[in-house]
Each structure stands twice: as structure tokens, then as C-alpha cells.
Amino acid sequence: MIGNSNCSYRLIRIETLNLPELEVYKLRNEVQLLRINEPDPGIFICESAKVLRRALDAGYEPISILTSLDNPDEEIRRIYEVCANVPIYYGDDQVLRELSGYALTGGLFAAMKRRKMSSVEEMVADKNVIAVLENVQNPTNIGAIFRSAAAMGVEAVILTSDCSDPLYRRSERVSMGTVFQIPWTKIDKKCDYISILADKGFATVAMALSDNSVSIRDDKIKEEKRLAIILGNEGYGLSEETIKRSNYVAKIPMNPVVDSLNVGAASAVMFWEISRDRL
């Protein structure tokens, strides 16, 4: 054990990662962690102090911490104090190199418990501006969308079941932990979210490269009291059914030498446009 009488936490010194309680850190397949406790919620890994702090602030429950820092700075000491009742394992860099494929950003990992997800109805009950992601598969794009959403006042995110998971490490890291600050839920393939949102008073805006579209600057869109912005897959965008059923189809005006933006960049532009009169 490493510690002193002036702190409430203790670091458990390890010489190897070949301990049953550390097995979750060696699972590089994040789908395995997601499903590890099925049918109950699974586990995810937090990386870096900033991301972990935001997860803790959002009420996620830590299982353990793995660190290479025996002389932490003030921010990490505060995290250790909050997590004093869970095991905090310390190994030097040589030991942690066994985590092939993992760069220990900031010298800190934490295994966390997932939570049961809310229904769409629960998620949007008191929201006015939300985003819906259809089959957005790149974790980097998921993280970028969440970060832009947090910056521009988007209040919740709905993801279809074929989207990458916001709690994958890369999504968390790219989002700078904002995946823990914005309420989100994933929906079953059979969930007719457009009908649910319509019943809740939301106007839907499909972001699509369509000739039958309006500019994102359109006043009618901005006048809607409740708005759901729908963003699609990196390659083929939104399904034709989603486009057909949405109240608006919107397109970002841009230089004609380029026909589209990456979905992460497009989300930032659209969220900013919508937020200008709301923030």
C-alpha cells in the first residue's frame, strides 16, 4: 500500500496485470465490456483525469482505478479522495506497458459501471433542442458531435442502435468528457423515434444533400419551439425514409467545389446556427 496519514485513499501496488480484478483493463474489445454483464448494463473504461472527473460528476459509479502516478497533482488527488472506497491500483510504466494497444493518457484509467438508459420519451420530456444520430459509426465523430452539442446548448442526443457507443474510450476522449454532460440514449431498430418526437411537439430537421432542401439559416426552422436535428452516416447520410418523414430537409450552404462536410463538422455548423438566437 502507498499513502500517508494525510489522505483518505491508498494506492495498491501491483507488479503485474495478471490479476482477476484487472482483467477488464486488458479487454481491448470494447463491445465485450459493453456486454460483460448482460442483461444488466456493462462496463466502460475512462481515460485521463478530465474525462474521469466528468464521469464522476455525472454520477457514474467507479469500480476501480489503474494508475502509473504515485505522486499525483491536485486534480488527480481530488479524484482519488472521491474514489477512496474503491481499489486504486498503482503500477509503474513498465508494468502498464502490458496493456498492449493502450496509451495511458494522463497516467490514469478507471473501470466504470454503465447505467440503464432512458426511453426517448423520458429523455426529451423537458428538452427543446436535441440531436438524433442515425448510424454514425466512427467513435471520433461521435465524440466531436457531443463536444459541439455541449458547446452550443443541445440538450440531449438520441442514437440509433447501429451508432458507435458514446462511452467507447475514443469517443470519451475526443468529446473531452462531454458525453457525460449531455443526456443520451440508444434506441432499438424498431423504435419509431420520428413519431415519438412528433407526438412530443418536436419538428424534425434532416441534414441531407438534397435539392429539395432549405438552408440551415431558414427562419421557419429557427422559429420552431422544439427542434430535433437528425444527422446520418459518414458515407451515405440519412435513409430516404427519414428524409421523407422529416418536417424539414436542411443543407449547409458552402463553396461549390466541395459538396459536403464530415458529419462532425456539419453538426458543429448546424448547432451553432440554431444556437445563435437561443443561447
PDB file of C-alpha atoms in Angstrom:
ATOM      1  CA  MET A   1       0.000   0.000   0.000  1.00  0.00           C
ATOM      2  CA  ILE A   2       1.162   3.522  -0.810  1.00  0.00           C
ATOM      3  CA  GLY A   3      -0.189   6.515   1.056  1.00  0.00           C
ATOM      4  CA  ASN A   4       0.145   8.652   4.151  1.00  0.00           C
ATOM      5  CA  SER A   5      -1.874   9.709   7.135  1.00  0.00           C
ATOM      6  CA  ASN A   6      -2.927  12.974   5.473  1.00  0.00           C
ATOM      7  CA  CYS A   7      -5.059  11.364   2.773  1.00  0.00           C
ATOM      8  CA  SER A   8      -8.067   9.038   2.891  1.00  0.00           C
ATOM      9  CA  TYR A   9      -7.100   6.956  -0.150  1.00  0.00           C
ATOM     10  CA  ARG A  10      -4.466   4.247  -0.512  1.00  0.00           C
ATOM     11  CA  LEU A  11      -2.735   3.030  -3.652  1.00  0.00           C
ATOM     12  CA  ILE A  12      -2.433  -0.721  -4.043  1.00  0.00           C
ATOM     13  CA  ARG A  13       0.973  -1.506  -5.540  1.00  0.00           C
ATOM     14  CA  ILE A  14       0.930  -4.109  -8.332  1.00  0.00           C
ATOM     15  CA  GLU A  15       3.822  -5.818 -10.082  1.00  0.00           C
ATOM     16  CA  THR A  16       1.723  -7.463 -12.811  1.00  0.00           C
ATOM     17  CA  LEU A  17      -1.599  -7.051 -14.570  1.00  0.00           C
ATOM     18  CA  ASN A  18      -2.271 -10.784 -14.320  1.00  0.00           C
ATOM     19  CA  LEU A  19      -4.826 -10.321 -11.552  1.00  0.00           C
ATOM     20  CA  PRO A  20      -8.506 -11.249 -11.973  1.00  0.00           C
ATOM     21  CA  GLU A  21      -9.649  -7.833 -10.792  1.00  0.00           C
ATOM     22  CA  LEU A  22      -7.606  -6.141 -13.529  1.00  0.00           C
ATOM     23  CA  GLU A  23      -8.855  -8.284 -16.385  1.00  0.00           C
ATOM     24  CA  VAL A  24     -11.279  -5.587 -17.573  1.00  0.00           C
ATOM     25  CA  TYR A  25      -8.363  -3.285 -18.379  1.00  0.00           C
ATOM     26  CA  LYS A  26      -6.881  -5.910 -20.701  1.00  0.00           C
ATOM     27  CA  LEU A  27     -10.061  -6.297 -22.766  1.00  0.00           C
ATOM     28  CA  ARG A  28      -9.310  -4.212 -25.832  1.00  0.00           C
ATOM     29  CA  ASN A  29     -12.631  -5.130 -27.454  1.00  0.00           C
ATOM     30  CA  GLU A  30     -14.988  -2.535 -26.018  1.00  0.00           C
ATOM     31  CA  VAL A  31     -18.039  -4.472 -27.202  1.00  0.00           C
ATOM     32  CA  GLN A  32     -17.020  -7.181 -24.729  1.00  0.00           C
ATOM     33  CA  LEU A  33     -17.039  -4.642 -21.913  1.00  0.00           C
ATOM     34  CA  LEU A  34     -20.382  -3.283 -23.090  1.00  0.00           C
ATOM     35  CA  ARG A  35     -21.950  -6.739 -22.896  1.00  0.00           C
ATOM     36  CA  ILE A  36     -19.990  -8.193 -19.996  1.00  0.00           C
ATOM     37  CA  ASN A  37     -22.937  -8.153 -17.547  1.00  0.00           C
ATOM     38  CA  GLU A  38     -25.816  -8.819 -19.942  1.00  0.00           C
ATOM     39  CA  PRO A  39     -28.720  -8.417 -19.481  1.00  0.00           C
ATOM     40  CA  ASP A  40     -27.563  -5.827 -16.929  1.00  0.00           C
ATOM     41  CA  PRO A  41     -25.593  -2.751 -18.007  1.00  0.00           C
ATOM     42  CA  GLY A  42     -21.938  -3.381 -18.759  1.00  0.00           C
ATOM     43  CA  ILE A  43     -18.649  -1.615 -18.049  1.00  0.00           C
ATOM     44  CA  PHE A  44     -16.683   1.123 -19.758  1.00  0.00           C
ATOM     45  CA  ILE A  45     -13.170   2.459 -19.314  1.00  0.00           C
ATOM     46  CA  CYS A  46     -12.424   6.105 -18.578  1.00  0.00           C
ATOM     47  CA  GLU A  47      -9.092   7.577 -19.555  1.00  0.00           C
ATOM     48  CA  SER A  48      -7.470  10.765 -18.175  1.00  0.00           C
ATOM     49  CA  ALA A  49      -8.364  12.878 -15.162  1.00  0.00           C
ATOM     50  CA  LYS A  50     -10.626  15.308 -17.016  1.00  0.00           C
ATOM     51  CA  VAL A  51     -12.789  12.580 -18.530  1.00  0.00           C
ATOM     52  CA  LEU A  52     -12.981  10.635 -15.264  1.00  0.00           C
ATOM     53  CA  ARG A  53     -13.886  13.739 -13.271  1.00  0.00           C
ATOM     54  CA  ARG A  54     -16.782  14.492 -15.607  1.00  0.00           C
ATOM     55  CA  ALA A  55     -17.984  10.906 -15.360  1.00  0.00           C
ATOM     56  CA  LEU A  56     -17.909  11.105 -11.567  1.00  0.00           C
ATOM     57  CA  ASP A  57     -19.670  14.488 -11.594  1.00  0.00           C
ATOM     58  CA  ALA A  58     -22.408  12.907 -13.718  1.00  0.00           C
ATOM     59  CA  GLY A  59     -22.923  10.213 -11.088  1.00  0.00           C
ATOM     60  CA  TYR A  60     -21.279   7.234 -12.810  1.00  0.00           C
ATOM     61  CA  GLU A  61     -20.005   4.666 -10.315  1.00  0.00           C
ATOM     62  CA  PRO A  62     -16.333   3.645 -10.379  1.00  0.00           C
ATOM     63  CA  ILE A  63     -15.293   0.020  -9.966  1.00  0.00           C
ATOM     64  CA  SER A  64     -11.547   0.580  -9.723  1.00  0.00           C
ATOM     65  CA  ILE A  65      -8.745   2.868 -10.857  1.00  0.00           C
ATOM     66  CA  LEU A  66      -5.461   1.871 -12.504  1.00  0.00           C
ATOM     67  CA  THR A  67      -2.688   4.431 -12.463  1.00  0.00           C
ATOM     68  CA  SER A  68       1.019   4.954 -13.028  1.00  0.00           C
ATOM     69  CA  LEU A  69       1.005   8.092 -10.861  1.00  0.00           C
ATOM     70  CA  ASP A  70       2.276   7.698  -7.310  1.00  0.00           C
ATOM     71  CA  ASN A  71       2.767  11.457  -6.941  1.00  0.00           C
ATOM     72  CA  PRO A  72      -0.473  12.862  -8.411  1.00  0.00           C
ATOM     73  CA  ASP A  73      -1.294  16.513  -8.944  1.00  0.00           C
ATOM     74  CA  GLU A  74      -4.122  18.250  -7.109  1.00  0.00           C
ATOM     75  CA  GLU A  75      -6.810  17.317  -9.645  1.00  0.00           C
ATOM     76  CA  ILE A  76      -5.972  13.638  -9.507  1.00  0.00           C
ATOM     77  CA  ARG A  77      -5.689  13.692  -5.709  1.00  0.00           C
ATOM     78  CA  ARG A  78      -9.253  15.015  -5.576  1.00  0.00           C
ATOM     79  CA  ILE A  79     -10.335  12.128  -7.789  1.00  0.00           C
ATOM     80  CA  TYR A  80      -8.549   9.677  -5.516  1.00  0.00           C
ATOM     81  CA  GLU A  81     -10.315  11.171  -2.500  1.00  0.00           C
ATOM     82  CA  VAL A  82     -13.722  10.810  -4.189  1.00  0.00           C
ATOM     83  CA  CYS A  83     -12.851   7.213  -5.112  1.00  0.00           C
ATOM     84  CA  ALA A  84     -11.298   6.346  -1.760  1.00  0.00           C
ATOM     85  CA  ASN A  85     -13.742   3.460  -1.254  1.00  0.00           C
ATOM     86  CA  VAL A  86     -12.795   1.674  -4.478  1.00  0.00           C
ATOM     87  CA  PRO A  87      -9.471  -0.051  -5.218  1.00  0.00           C
ATOM     88  CA  ILE A  88      -6.818   2.259  -6.692  1.00  0.00           C
ATOM     89  CA  TYR A  89      -4.094   0.133  -8.274  1.00  0.00           C
ATOM     90  CA  TYR A  90      -0.653   1.563  -8.931  1.00  0.00           C
ATOM     91  CA  GLY A  91       1.901   0.088 -11.302  1.00  0.00           C
ATOM     92  CA  ASP A  92       4.943   1.710 -12.855  1.00  0.00           C
ATOM     93  CA  ASP A  93       5.148   2.364 -16.583  1.00  0.00           C
ATOM     94  CA  GLN A  94       6.905  -0.918 -17.273  1.00  0.00           C
ATOM     95  CA  VAL A  95       4.039  -2.899 -15.753  1.00  0.00           C
ATOM     96  CA  LEU A  96       1.387  -0.917 -17.567  1.00  0.00           C
ATOM     97  CA  ARG A  97       3.098  -1.470 -20.916  1.00  0.00           C
ATOM     98  CA  GLU A  98       1.496  -4.916 -20.768  1.00  0.00           C
ATOM     99  CA  LEU A  99      -1.682  -3.116 -21.839  1.00  0.00           C
ATOM    100  CA  SER A 100      -0.727  -3.508 -25.484  1.00  0.00           C
ATOM    101  CA  GLY A 101      -2.581  -1.015 -27.636  1.00  0.00           C
ATOM    102  CA  TYR A 102      -3.390   1.314 -24.756  1.00  0.00           C
ATOM    103  CA  ALA A 103      -1.627   4.595 -24.248  1.00  0.00           C
ATOM    104  CA  LEU A 104      -2.162   5.574 -20.644  1.00  0.00           C
ATOM    105  CA  THR A 105      -3.183   9.182 -21.271  1.00  0.00           C
ATOM    106  CA  GLY A 106      -2.533  11.252 -18.181  1.00  0.00           C
ATOM    107  CA  GLY A 107      -1.404   8.152 -16.314  1.00  0.00           C
ATOM    108  CA  LEU A 108      -4.946   7.140 -15.360  1.00  0.00           C
ATOM    109  CA  PHE A 109      -7.604   4.552 -16.217  1.00  0.00           C
ATOM    110  CA  ALA A 110     -10.855   3.817 -14.410  1.00  0.00           C
ATOM    111  CA  ALA A 111     -13.341   0.996 -14.865  1.00  0.00           C
ATOM    112  CA  MET A 112     -16.873   2.354 -14.509  1.00  0.00           C
ATOM    113  CA  LYS A 113     -20.371   0.909 -14.331  1.00  0.00           C
ATOM    114  CA  ARG A 114     -22.779   1.740 -17.116  1.00  0.00           C
ATOM    115  CA  ARG A 115     -26.307   2.827 -16.296  1.00  0.00           C
ATOM    116  CA  LYS A 116     -29.661   1.760 -17.653  1.00  0.00           C
ATOM    117  CA  MET A 117     -30.701   4.006 -20.496  1.00  0.00           C
ATOM    118  CA  SER A 118     -33.816   6.138 -20.557  1.00  0.00           C
ATOM    119  CA  SER A 119     -36.578   5.857 -23.114  1.00  0.00           C
ATOM    120  CA  VAL A 120     -36.885   8.508 -25.812  1.00  0.00           C
ATOM    121  CA  GLU A 121     -39.996   9.851 -24.071  1.00  0.00           C
ATOM    122  CA  GLU A 122     -38.146  10.246 -20.772  1.00  0.00           C
ATOM    123  CA  MET A 123     -35.094  11.730 -22.450  1.00  0.00           C
ATOM    124  CA  VAL A 124     -36.888  14.531 -24.300  1.00  0.00           C
ATOM    125  CA  ALA A 125     -39.598  15.362 -21.758  1.00  0.00           C
ATOM    126  CA  ASP A 126     -38.149  18.742 -20.750  1.00  0.00           C
ATOM    127  CA  LYS A 127     -35.878  19.408 -23.752  1.00  0.00           C
ATOM    128  CA  ASN A 128     -36.257  21.907 -26.593  1.00  0.00           C
ATOM    129  CA  VAL A 129     -33.234  21.228 -28.830  1.00  0.00           C
ATOM    130  CA  ILE A 130     -31.943  17.700 -29.342  1.00  0.00           C
ATOM    131  CA  ALA A 131     -29.827  15.803 -31.852  1.00  0.00           C
ATOM    132  CA  VAL A 132     -30.527  12.399 -33.376  1.00  0.00           C
ATOM    133  CA  LEU A 133     -27.688  10.327 -34.827  1.00  0.00           C
ATOM    134  CA  GLU A 134     -28.501   7.645 -37.411  1.00  0.00           C
ATOM    135  CA  ASN A 135     -25.800   5.029 -37.956  1.00  0.00           C
ATOM    136  CA  VAL A 136     -22.867   7.329 -37.148  1.00  0.00           C
ATOM    137  CA  GLN A 137     -20.167   4.696 -36.837  1.00  0.00           C
ATOM    138  CA  ASN A 138     -16.885   6.464 -36.174  1.00  0.00           C
ATOM    139  CA  PRO A 139     -16.193   6.978 -32.439  1.00  0.00           C
ATOM    140  CA  THR A 140     -14.214  10.121 -33.275  1.00  0.00           C
ATOM    141  CA  ASN A 141     -17.267  11.617 -34.958  1.00  0.00           C
ATOM    142  CA  ILE A 142     -19.469  10.662 -32.006  1.00  0.00           C
ATOM    143  CA  GLY A 143     -17.093  12.436 -29.633  1.00  0.00           C
ATOM    144  CA  ALA A 144     -16.866  15.515 -31.854  1.00  0.00           C
ATOM    145  CA  ILE A 145     -20.658  15.754 -32.153  1.00  0.00           C
ATOM    146  CA  PHE A 146     -21.101  15.552 -28.391  1.00  0.00           C
ATOM    147  CA  ARG A 147     -18.491  18.232 -27.807  1.00  0.00           C
ATOM    148  CA  SER A 148     -20.156  20.577 -30.293  1.00  0.00           C
ATOM    149  CA  ALA A 149     -23.572  19.768 -28.836  1.00  0.00           C
ATOM    150  CA  ALA A 150     -22.399  20.655 -25.333  1.00  0.00           C
ATOM    151  CA  ALA A 151     -20.821  23.903 -26.530  1.00  0.00           C
ATOM    152  CA  MET A 152     -23.915  25.013 -28.452  1.00  0.00           C
ATOM    153  CA  GLY A 153     -26.635  24.132 -25.973  1.00  0.00           C
ATOM    154  CA  VAL A 154     -28.020  20.930 -27.486  1.00  0.00           C
ATOM    155  CA  GLU A 155     -29.809  19.329 -24.558  1.00  0.00           C
ATOM    156  CA  ALA A 156     -29.899  15.611 -25.412  1.00  0.00           C
ATOM    157  CA  VAL A 157     -28.721  13.125 -28.014  1.00  0.00           C
ATOM    158  CA  ILE A 158     -30.582  10.086 -29.340  1.00  0.00           C
ATOM    159  CA  LEU A 159     -28.532   7.415 -31.117  1.00  0.00           C
ATOM    160  CA  THR A 160     -29.845   4.579 -33.248  1.00  0.00           C
ATOM    161  CA  SER A 161     -28.649   1.113 -32.272  1.00  0.00           C
ATOM    162  CA  ASP A 162     -26.159   0.953 -35.161  1.00  0.00           C
ATOM    163  CA  CYS A 163     -24.239   4.030 -33.951  1.00  0.00           C
ATOM    164  CA  SER A 164     -20.890   3.730 -32.241  1.00  0.00           C
ATOM    165  CA  ASP A 165     -21.165   3.947 -28.478  1.00  0.00           C
ATOM    166  CA  PRO A 166     -20.503   7.306 -26.744  1.00  0.00           C
ATOM    167  CA  LEU A 167     -18.749   5.524 -23.874  1.00  0.00           C
ATOM    168  CA  TYR A 168     -16.055   3.974 -26.019  1.00  0.00           C
ATOM    169  CA  ARG A 169     -12.715   5.398 -24.953  1.00  0.00           C
ATOM    170  CA  ARG A 170     -12.051   7.304 -28.159  1.00  0.00           C
ATOM    171  CA  SER A 171     -15.472   8.956 -28.079  1.00  0.00           C
ATOM    172  CA  GLU A 172     -14.970   9.983 -24.466  1.00  0.00           C
ATOM    173  CA  ARG A 173     -11.531  11.375 -25.181  1.00  0.00           C
ATOM    174  CA  VAL A 174     -12.497  13.333 -28.313  1.00  0.00           C
ATOM    175  CA  SER A 175     -15.545  14.725 -26.541  1.00  0.00           C
ATOM    176  CA  MET A 176     -13.359  15.854 -23.606  1.00  0.00           C
ATOM    177  CA  GLY A 177     -15.839  14.081 -21.330  1.00  0.00           C
ATOM    178  CA  THR A 178     -18.926  15.927 -22.605  1.00  0.00           C
ATOM    179  CA  VAL A 179     -20.513  12.513 -23.301  1.00  0.00           C
ATOM    180  CA  PHE A 180     -21.139  12.567 -19.542  1.00  0.00           C
ATOM    181  CA  GLN A 181     -22.621  16.062 -19.527  1.00  0.00           C
ATOM    182  CA  ILE A 182     -25.358  15.630 -22.131  1.00  0.00           C
ATOM    183  CA  PRO A 183     -28.180  13.127 -21.551  1.00  0.00           C
ATOM    184  CA  TRP A 184     -28.265  10.460 -24.265  1.00  0.00           C
ATOM    185  CA  THR A 185     -29.881   7.168 -25.052  1.00  0.00           C
ATOM    186  CA  LYS A 186     -29.684   4.450 -27.684  1.00  0.00           C
ATOM    187  CA  ILE A 187     -32.831   3.154 -29.331  1.00  0.00           C
ATOM    188  CA  ASP A 188     -33.862  -0.180 -30.766  1.00  0.00           C
ATOM    189  CA  LYS A 189     -34.043  -0.551 -34.537  1.00  0.00           C
ATOM    190  CA  LYS A 190     -37.807  -0.914 -34.288  1.00  0.00           C
ATOM    191  CA  CYS A 191     -38.235   2.361 -32.383  1.00  0.00           C
ATOM    192  CA  ASP A 192     -40.151   4.901 -34.490  1.00  0.00           C
ATOM    193  CA  TYR A 193     -38.439   7.918 -32.996  1.00  0.00           C
ATOM    194  CA  ILE A 194     -39.827  10.340 -35.582  1.00  0.00           C
ATOM    195  CA  SER A 195     -43.403   9.563 -34.490  1.00  0.00           C
ATOM    196  CA  ILE A 196     -42.447   9.807 -30.831  1.00  0.00           C
ATOM    197  CA  LEU A 197     -40.794  13.184 -31.352  1.00  0.00           C
ATOM    198  CA  ALA A 198     -43.780  14.436 -33.342  1.00  0.00           C
ATOM    199  CA  ASP A 199     -46.090  13.407 -30.511  1.00  0.00           C
ATOM    200  CA  LYS A 200     -43.878  15.387 -28.124  1.00  0.00           C
ATOM    201  CA  GLY A 201     -44.102  18.518 -30.261  1.00  0.00           C
ATOM    202  CA  PHE A 202     -40.701  18.338 -31.973  1.00  0.00           C
ATOM    203  CA  ALA A 203     -40.105  19.482 -35.519  1.00  0.00           C
ATOM    204  CA  THR A 204     -37.526  17.249 -37.202  1.00  0.00           C
ATOM    205  CA  VAL A 205     -34.736  18.588 -39.427  1.00  0.00           C
ATOM    206  CA  ALA A 206     -32.987  16.036 -41.634  1.00  0.00           C
ATOM    207  CA  MET A 207     -29.481  17.157 -42.585  1.00  0.00           C
ATOM    208  CA  ALA A 208     -29.105  15.922 -46.161  1.00  0.00           C
ATOM    209  CA  LEU A 209     -27.581  16.811 -49.525  1.00  0.00           C
ATOM    210  CA  SER A 210     -30.899  17.202 -51.284  1.00  0.00           C
ATOM    211  CA  ASP A 211     -32.040  19.611 -53.988  1.00  0.00           C
ATOM    212  CA  ASN A 212     -35.382  19.669 -52.198  1.00  0.00           C
ATOM    213  CA  SER A 213     -33.957  21.358 -49.124  1.00  0.00           C
ATOM    214  CA  VAL A 214     -33.767  24.664 -47.310  1.00  0.00           C
ATOM    215  CA  SER A 215     -30.746  26.447 -45.894  1.00  0.00           C
ATOM    216  CA  ILE A 216     -29.887  25.894 -42.256  1.00  0.00           C
ATOM    217  CA  ARG A 217     -30.474  29.647 -41.956  1.00  0.00           C
ATOM    218  CA  ASP A 218     -34.169  29.230 -42.764  1.00  0.00           C
ATOM    219  CA  ASP A 219     -36.276  31.325 -40.394  1.00  0.00           C
ATOM    220  CA  LYS A 220     -39.015  28.697 -40.156  1.00  0.00           C
ATOM    221  CA  ILE A 221     -36.582  26.234 -38.631  1.00  0.00           C
ATOM    222  CA  LYS A 222     -35.377  28.778 -36.108  1.00  0.00           C
ATOM    223  CA  GLU A 223     -38.942  29.668 -35.119  1.00  0.00           C
ATOM    224  CA  GLU A 224     -39.722  26.110 -34.023  1.00  0.00           C
ATOM    225  CA  LYS A 225     -40.028  25.864 -30.257  1.00  0.00           C
ATOM    226  CA  ARG A 226     -38.860  22.246 -30.104  1.00  0.00           C
ATOM    227  CA  LEU A 227     -36.327  21.016 -32.631  1.00  0.00           C
ATOM    228  CA  ALA A 228     -34.673  17.677 -33.393  1.00  0.00           C
ATOM    229  CA  ILE A 229     -31.633  17.820 -35.700  1.00  0.00           C
ATOM    230  CA  ILE A 230     -31.024  14.492 -37.463  1.00  0.00           C
ATOM    231  CA  LEU A 231     -27.521  13.575 -38.683  1.00  0.00           C
ATOM    232  CA  GLY A 232     -26.618  10.497 -40.690  1.00  0.00           C
ATOM    233  CA  ASN A 233     -23.933   8.016 -41.610  1.00  0.00           C
ATOM    234  CA  GLU A 234     -20.460   9.144 -42.686  1.00  0.00           C
ATOM    235  CA  GLY A 235     -20.796   7.542 -46.118  1.00  0.00           C
ATOM    236  CA  TYR A 236     -24.403   7.580 -47.289  1.00  0.00           C
ATOM    237  CA  GLY A 237     -26.052  10.008 -44.879  1.00  0.00           C
ATOM    238  CA  LEU A 238     -29.658   9.538 -43.797  1.00  0.00           C
ATOM    239  CA  SER A 239     -32.113   6.928 -45.005  1.00  0.00           C
ATOM    240  CA  GLU A 240     -34.631   8.003 -47.621  1.00  0.00           C
ATOM    241  CA  GLU A 241     -37.436   7.190 -45.182  1.00  0.00           C
ATOM    242  CA  THR A 242     -36.008   9.556 -42.558  1.00  0.00           C
ATOM    243  CA  ILE A 243     -35.619  12.333 -45.122  1.00  0.00           C
ATOM    244  CA  LYS A 244     -39.144  11.805 -46.423  1.00  0.00           C
ATOM    245  CA  ARG A 245     -40.744  11.841 -42.977  1.00  0.00           C
ATOM    246  CA  SER A 246     -38.874  14.824 -41.518  1.00  0.00           C
ATOM    247  CA  ASN A 247     -40.544  18.217 -41.288  1.00  0.00           C
ATOM    248  CA  TYR A 248     -37.561  19.913 -42.918  1.00  0.00           C
ATOM    249  CA  VAL A 249     -34.614  18.859 -45.035  1.00  0.00           C
ATOM    250  CA  ALA A 250     -31.735  21.274 -44.486  1.00  0.00           C
ATOM    251  CA  LYS A 251     -28.396  21.779 -46.177  1.00  0.00           C
ATOM    252  CA  ILE A 252     -25.358  23.845 -45.225  1.00  0.00           C
ATOM    253  CA  PRO A 253     -24.509  26.497 -47.838  1.00  0.00           C
ATOM    254  CA  MET A 254     -20.918  26.035 -48.968  1.00  0.00           C
ATOM    255  CA  ASN A 255     -18.414  26.643 -51.718  1.00  0.00           C
ATOM    256  CA  PRO A 256     -19.497  24.547 -54.736  1.00  0.00           C
ATOM    257  CA  VAL A 257     -16.031  22.990 -55.083  1.00  0.00           C
ATOM    258  CA  VAL A 258     -16.936  20.907 -52.010  1.00  0.00           C
ATOM    259  CA  ASP A 259     -20.242  19.069 -51.786  1.00  0.00           C
ATOM    260  CA  SER A 260     -20.251  18.005 -48.131  1.00  0.00           C
ATOM    261  CA  LEU A 261     -18.679  18.186 -44.701  1.00  0.00           C
ATOM    262  CA  ASN A 262     -17.709  15.432 -42.312  1.00  0.00           C
ATOM    263  CA  VAL A 263     -20.666  14.735 -40.021  1.00  0.00           C
ATOM    264  CA  GLY A 264     -18.730  16.016 -37.007  1.00  0.00           C
ATOM    265  CA  ALA A 265     -18.003  19.333 -38.744  1.00  0.00           C
ATOM    266  CA  ALA A 266     -21.541  19.552 -40.138  1.00  0.00           C
ATOM    267  CA  SER A 267     -23.007  19.078 -36.673  1.00  0.00           C
ATOM    268  CA  ALA A 268     -20.916  21.961 -35.302  1.00  0.00           C
ATOM    269  CA  VAL A 269     -22.076  24.314 -38.073  1.00  0.00           C
ATOM    270  CA  MET A 270     -25.739  23.379 -37.655  1.00  0.00           C
ATOM    271  CA  PHE A 271     -25.679  23.506 -33.856  1.00  0.00           C
ATOM    272  CA  TRP A 272     -24.040  26.935 -33.972  1.00  0.00           C
ATOM    273  CA  GLU A 273     -26.616  28.256 -36.426  1.00  0.00           C
ATOM    274  CA  ILE A 274     -29.502  27.038 -34.282  1.00  0.00           C
ATOM    275  CA  SER A 275     -27.938  28.251 -31.040  1.00  0.00           C
ATOM    276  CA  ARG A 276     -27.345  31.843 -32.138  1.00  0.00           C
ATOM    277  CA  ASP A 277     -30.776  33.018 -31.018  1.00  0.00           C
ATOM    278  CA  ARG A 278     -31.214  30.536 -28.177  1.00  0.00           C
ATOM    279  CA  LEU A 279     -28.079  30.804 -26.038  1.00  0.00           C
TER     280      LEU A 279
END
